[in-house]
C-alpha positions as MATLAB code, in Angstrom:
seq = 'MSQHLVEIRSAILFAEYLQSLGIQRHELDREQEIYLQDRHLATVQCIQGELRFYLRANALARS';
ca = [
      -5.918   -4.427   13.518;
      -9.476   -4.595   12.203;
      -8.700   -3.464    8.669;
      -8.565   -6.024    5.882;
      -5.231   -5.947    4.079;
      -4.136   -7.695    0.888;
      -0.409   -8.372    0.574;
       1.262   -7.469   -2.715;
       4.501   -9.433   -2.980;
       6.216   -7.179   -5.521;
       7.352   -3.627   -4.784;
       7.080   -2.835   -8.497;
       3.468   -4.037   -8.762;
       2.615   -2.249   -5.513;
       4.060    1.040   -6.830;
       2.298    0.649  -10.190;
      -1.040   -0.040   -8.509;
      -0.665    3.018   -6.268;
       0.123    5.101   -9.339;
      -3.025    3.773  -11.060;
      -5.031    5.009   -8.040;
      -3.611    8.507   -8.478;
      -0.815    8.335   -5.921;
       2.348   10.060   -7.085;
       5.645    8.234   -6.743;
       6.380    7.055   -3.224;
       9.662    5.939   -1.707;
       8.953    2.382   -0.609;
      12.081    1.917    1.487;
      10.540    2.401    4.959;
       7.408    1.682    6.983;
       4.580    4.091    6.200;
       0.862    4.583    5.744;
      -0.300    5.815    2.336;
      -3.350    8.033    1.901;
      -5.150    9.658   -1.016;
      -6.716   12.783    0.411;
      -8.271   11.418    3.623;
      -8.667    7.800    2.433;
      -6.244    5.177    3.785;
      -5.165    3.082    0.795;
      -2.088    1.139    1.741;
       0.655    0.414    4.217;
       4.286   -0.637    4.090;
       5.352   -2.670    7.122;
       8.686   -4.106    8.187;
       8.172   -7.679    9.386;
      11.211   -9.667   10.512;
      13.504   -7.189    8.752;
      11.673   -7.421    5.413;
       9.450   -4.723    3.924;
       5.974   -5.968    3.054;
       3.403   -4.130    0.978;
      -0.328   -4.161    1.706;
      -3.370   -2.589    0.083;
      -6.592   -1.992    1.966;
      -9.219   -4.381    0.610;
     -11.747   -1.558    0.238;
      -9.229    0.338   -1.951;
      -9.264   -2.618   -4.336;
     -13.064   -2.611   -4.486;
     -13.264    1.117   -5.295;
     -10.640    1.185   -8.041;
];
């Protein structure tokens, strides 16, 4: 994976940050990719049975 990801260790902070970027409420209970229009902003991955939350580094720079 060549994209640079920043892990957010709190589901609440992750959800609040997504909301600040203009993303409406998301269910964060499964693996998924999160986009705003055509821009990839974040991902939720299941690693060793635990959900982990990541923001794209370039999404942080543009906020």
